[in-house]
XYZ file of C-alpha atoms in Angstrom:
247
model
C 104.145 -147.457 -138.299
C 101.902 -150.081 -137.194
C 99.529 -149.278 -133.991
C 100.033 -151.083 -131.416
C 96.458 -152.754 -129.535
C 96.570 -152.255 -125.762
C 96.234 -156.132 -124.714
C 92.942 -155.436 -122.671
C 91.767 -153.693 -125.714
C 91.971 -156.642 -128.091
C 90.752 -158.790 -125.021
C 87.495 -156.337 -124.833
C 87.243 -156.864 -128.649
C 87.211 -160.347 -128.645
C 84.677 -160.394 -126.154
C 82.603 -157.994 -127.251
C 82.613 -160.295 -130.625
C 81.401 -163.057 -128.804
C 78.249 -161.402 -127.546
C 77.403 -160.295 -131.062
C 77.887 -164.088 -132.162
C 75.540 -165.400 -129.392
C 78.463 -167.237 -127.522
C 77.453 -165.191 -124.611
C 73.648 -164.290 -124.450
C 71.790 -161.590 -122.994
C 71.667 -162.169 -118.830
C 73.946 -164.853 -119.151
C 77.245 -164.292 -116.851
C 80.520 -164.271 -117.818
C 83.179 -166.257 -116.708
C 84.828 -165.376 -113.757
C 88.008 -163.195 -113.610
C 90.317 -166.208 -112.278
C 89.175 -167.976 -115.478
C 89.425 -165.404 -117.738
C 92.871 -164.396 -116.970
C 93.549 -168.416 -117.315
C 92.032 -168.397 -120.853
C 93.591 -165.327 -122.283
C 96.990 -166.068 -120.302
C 97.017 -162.204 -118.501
C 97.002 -161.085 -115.144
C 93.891 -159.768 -113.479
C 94.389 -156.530 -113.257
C 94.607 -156.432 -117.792
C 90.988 -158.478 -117.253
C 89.812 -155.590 -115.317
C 90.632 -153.362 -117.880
C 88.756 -154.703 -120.495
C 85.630 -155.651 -118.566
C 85.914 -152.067 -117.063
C 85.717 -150.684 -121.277
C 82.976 -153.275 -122.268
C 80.801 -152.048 -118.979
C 81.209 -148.351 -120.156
C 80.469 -149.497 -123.498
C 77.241 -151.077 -122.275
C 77.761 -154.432 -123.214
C 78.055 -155.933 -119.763
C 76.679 -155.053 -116.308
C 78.824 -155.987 -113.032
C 76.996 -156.592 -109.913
C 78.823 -156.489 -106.776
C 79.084 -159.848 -105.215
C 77.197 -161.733 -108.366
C 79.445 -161.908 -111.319
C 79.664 -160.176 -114.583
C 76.661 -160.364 -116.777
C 75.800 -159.631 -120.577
C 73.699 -156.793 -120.517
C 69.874 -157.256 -122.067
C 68.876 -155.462 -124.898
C 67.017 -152.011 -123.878
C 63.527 -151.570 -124.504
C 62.339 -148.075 -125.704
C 58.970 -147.101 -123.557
C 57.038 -144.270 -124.460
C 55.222 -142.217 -121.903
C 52.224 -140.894 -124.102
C 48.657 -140.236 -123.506
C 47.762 -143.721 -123.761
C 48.871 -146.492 -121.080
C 49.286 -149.443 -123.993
C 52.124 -151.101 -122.321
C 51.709 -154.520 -123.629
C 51.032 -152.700 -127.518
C 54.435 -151.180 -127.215
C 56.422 -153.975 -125.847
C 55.013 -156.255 -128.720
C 56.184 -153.716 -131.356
C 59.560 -154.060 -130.645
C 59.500 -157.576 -131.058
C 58.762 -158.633 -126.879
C 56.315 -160.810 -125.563
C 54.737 -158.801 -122.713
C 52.802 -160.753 -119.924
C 52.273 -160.011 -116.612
C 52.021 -161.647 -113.299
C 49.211 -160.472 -110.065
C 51.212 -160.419 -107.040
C 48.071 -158.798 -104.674
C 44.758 -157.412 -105.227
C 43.472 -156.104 -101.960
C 41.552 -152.907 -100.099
C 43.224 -150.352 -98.200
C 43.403 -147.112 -96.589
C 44.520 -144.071 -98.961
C 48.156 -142.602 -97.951
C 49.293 -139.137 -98.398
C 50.804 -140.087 -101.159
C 47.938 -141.709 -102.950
C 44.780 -139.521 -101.527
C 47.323 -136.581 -103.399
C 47.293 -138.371 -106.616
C 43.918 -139.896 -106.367
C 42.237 -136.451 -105.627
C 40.352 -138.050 -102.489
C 40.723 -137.587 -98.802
C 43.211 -139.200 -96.793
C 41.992 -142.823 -95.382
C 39.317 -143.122 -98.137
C 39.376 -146.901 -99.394
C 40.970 -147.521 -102.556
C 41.717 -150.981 -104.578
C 45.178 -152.232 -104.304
C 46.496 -153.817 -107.804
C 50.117 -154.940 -107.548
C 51.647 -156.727 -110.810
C 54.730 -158.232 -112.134
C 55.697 -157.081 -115.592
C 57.888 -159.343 -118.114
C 59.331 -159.229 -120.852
C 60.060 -162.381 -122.698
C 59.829 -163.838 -119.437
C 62.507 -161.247 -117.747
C 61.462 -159.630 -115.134
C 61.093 -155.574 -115.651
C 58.539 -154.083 -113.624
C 56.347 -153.726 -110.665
C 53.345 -151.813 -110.588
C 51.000 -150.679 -108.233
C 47.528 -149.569 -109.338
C 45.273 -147.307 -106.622
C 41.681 -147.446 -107.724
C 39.020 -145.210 -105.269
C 36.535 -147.601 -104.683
C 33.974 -144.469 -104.194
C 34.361 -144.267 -107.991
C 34.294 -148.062 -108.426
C 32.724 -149.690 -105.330
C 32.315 -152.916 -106.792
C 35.814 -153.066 -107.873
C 36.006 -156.788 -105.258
C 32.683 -158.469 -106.860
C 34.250 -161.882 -107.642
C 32.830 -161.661 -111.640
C 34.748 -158.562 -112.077
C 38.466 -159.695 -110.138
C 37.771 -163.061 -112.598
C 38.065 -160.789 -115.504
C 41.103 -159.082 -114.167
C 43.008 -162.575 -113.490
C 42.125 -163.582 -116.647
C 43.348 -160.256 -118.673
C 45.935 -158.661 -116.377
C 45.785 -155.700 -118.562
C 44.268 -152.496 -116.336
C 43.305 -150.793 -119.458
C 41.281 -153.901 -120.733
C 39.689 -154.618 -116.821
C 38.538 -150.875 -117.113
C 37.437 -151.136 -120.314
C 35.041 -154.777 -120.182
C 33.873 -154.026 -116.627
C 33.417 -149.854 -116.655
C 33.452 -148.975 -120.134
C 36.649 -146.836 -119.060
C 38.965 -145.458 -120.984
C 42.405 -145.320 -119.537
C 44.045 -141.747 -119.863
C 47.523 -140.909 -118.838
C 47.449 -137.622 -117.182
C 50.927 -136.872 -115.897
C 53.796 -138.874 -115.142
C 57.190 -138.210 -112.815
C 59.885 -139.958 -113.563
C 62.940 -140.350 -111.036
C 65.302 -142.637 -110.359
C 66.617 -144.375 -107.350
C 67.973 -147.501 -105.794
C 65.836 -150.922 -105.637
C 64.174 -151.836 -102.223
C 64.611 -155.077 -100.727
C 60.972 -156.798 -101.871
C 61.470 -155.664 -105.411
C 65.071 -156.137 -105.885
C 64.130 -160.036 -105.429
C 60.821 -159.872 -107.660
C 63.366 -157.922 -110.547
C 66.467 -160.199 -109.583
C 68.504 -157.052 -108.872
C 70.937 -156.870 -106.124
C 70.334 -154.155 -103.764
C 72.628 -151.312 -105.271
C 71.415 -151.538 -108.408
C 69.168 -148.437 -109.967
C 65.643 -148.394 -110.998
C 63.427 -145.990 -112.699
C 60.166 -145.066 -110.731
C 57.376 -143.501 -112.574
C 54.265 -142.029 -110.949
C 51.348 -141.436 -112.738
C 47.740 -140.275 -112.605
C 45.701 -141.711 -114.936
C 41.963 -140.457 -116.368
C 38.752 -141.765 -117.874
C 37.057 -140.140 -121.019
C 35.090 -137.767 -118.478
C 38.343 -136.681 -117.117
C 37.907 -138.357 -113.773
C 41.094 -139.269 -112.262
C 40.735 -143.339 -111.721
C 44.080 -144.515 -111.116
C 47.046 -143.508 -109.213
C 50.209 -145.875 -110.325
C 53.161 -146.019 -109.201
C 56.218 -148.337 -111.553
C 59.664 -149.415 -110.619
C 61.081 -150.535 -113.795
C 64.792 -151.971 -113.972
C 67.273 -149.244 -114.631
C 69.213 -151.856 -116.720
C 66.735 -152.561 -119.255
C 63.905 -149.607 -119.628
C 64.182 -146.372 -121.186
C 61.937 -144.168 -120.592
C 60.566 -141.041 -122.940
C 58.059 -138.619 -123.457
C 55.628 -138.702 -126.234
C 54.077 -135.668 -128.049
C 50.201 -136.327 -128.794
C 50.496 -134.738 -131.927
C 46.630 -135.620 -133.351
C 45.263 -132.797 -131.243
C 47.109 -130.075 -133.833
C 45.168 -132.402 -136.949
């Protein structure tokens, strides 16, 4: 006996097909209910159905009061001793750039004097970036540098280099002869703030992944407190092994 296809099944499938083809590309939003009901020639409710299976499947995100929207292929990011974001991006076939939002001097936090290992109110560098990914938005960072340990962190040959390299690791390297170290890193998740749901073009419900970390020179100095809001929707996040200490 011949199975019978639930019609929002064979809906999700032909759907589904369509993103593999390219019809429908990643970000890209789908059409509307209304219209796909009109298309297909079903009610709403069988639409609902099979957007409901493709979302589970992870083929499509829905964001309240936006739309319906092809979901964008996941990149893999390792958290390892090294901080080689751009490295990693560009072996999985991205082009990783990044964008300086602020670069200014303020007064350490709780929060940051903890992770910086300095007292509270000690100065510190601000360094707040945008990260892309083929020209998607997926991060923000924010980079605390104690300017006891670098107190010319604001001499205008040095902020030059970092506009022109954007890459932390590289600044620390061609200005300090740093290396950059990742200590530890937290991972959690939680739901977008305002200011960076509009610099990651996420609605306000939608999830993000925050990392904290504490980063070291070769002395084993802690340099850099950082804290990274990366979109739920498009990071995943795991733990690396440093393996060539057991060589």
């Amino acid at each position: 006996m011949r199975e019978i296809i639930p019609i929002y099944n064979q809906i999700a499938h032909q759907l589904r097909e369509k993103i593999l083809q390219g019809v429908f590309s990643a970000g890209e939003q789908l059409p509307t209910e209304t219209n796909l009901a009109q298309q297909f020639r079903v009610n709403r409710h069988t639409i609902r159905q099979a957007i409901g299976l493709l979302k589970n499947e992870g083929w499509i995100r829905v964001e309240r009061g936006r739309g319906t929207f092809v979901a964008a292929r996941t990149i893999r990011y390792p958290i390892g001793k090294r901080v080689r974001y751009t490295q990693t991006l560009k072996a999985q076939g991205w082009q990783a750039q990044f964008e300086l939002l602020r670069i200014l001097e303020i007064s350490a936090d709780i929060a940051i004097s903890k992770g910086l290992e300095i007292g509270f109110g000690e100065r510190v560098a601000l360094v707040e970036r945008l990260g892309f990914a083929n020209d998607q938005p997926i991060s923000v960072c924010s980079g605390y540098f104690p300017l006891k340990r670098f107190p010319d962190f604001f001499e205008p040959s040095h902020l030059q280099i970092l506009e022109t390299e954007k890459s932390i690791s590289r600044f620390l390297y061609l200005v300090y002869g740093c290396d950059h170290i990742r200590r530890s890193t937290a991972v959690s998740a939680r739901l977008v703030q305002p200011q960076d749901a509009i610099l990651l073009q996420l609605s306000d419900n939608q999830p993000i992944l925050l990392a904290e970390s504490v980063n070291l020179d070769q002395g084993g100095n802690v340099i850099e407190y950082g804290v990274t809001r990366f979109r739920g929707d498009r990071m995943e996040l795991f733990f690396q092994n440093d393996l060539t200490q057991y060589h």
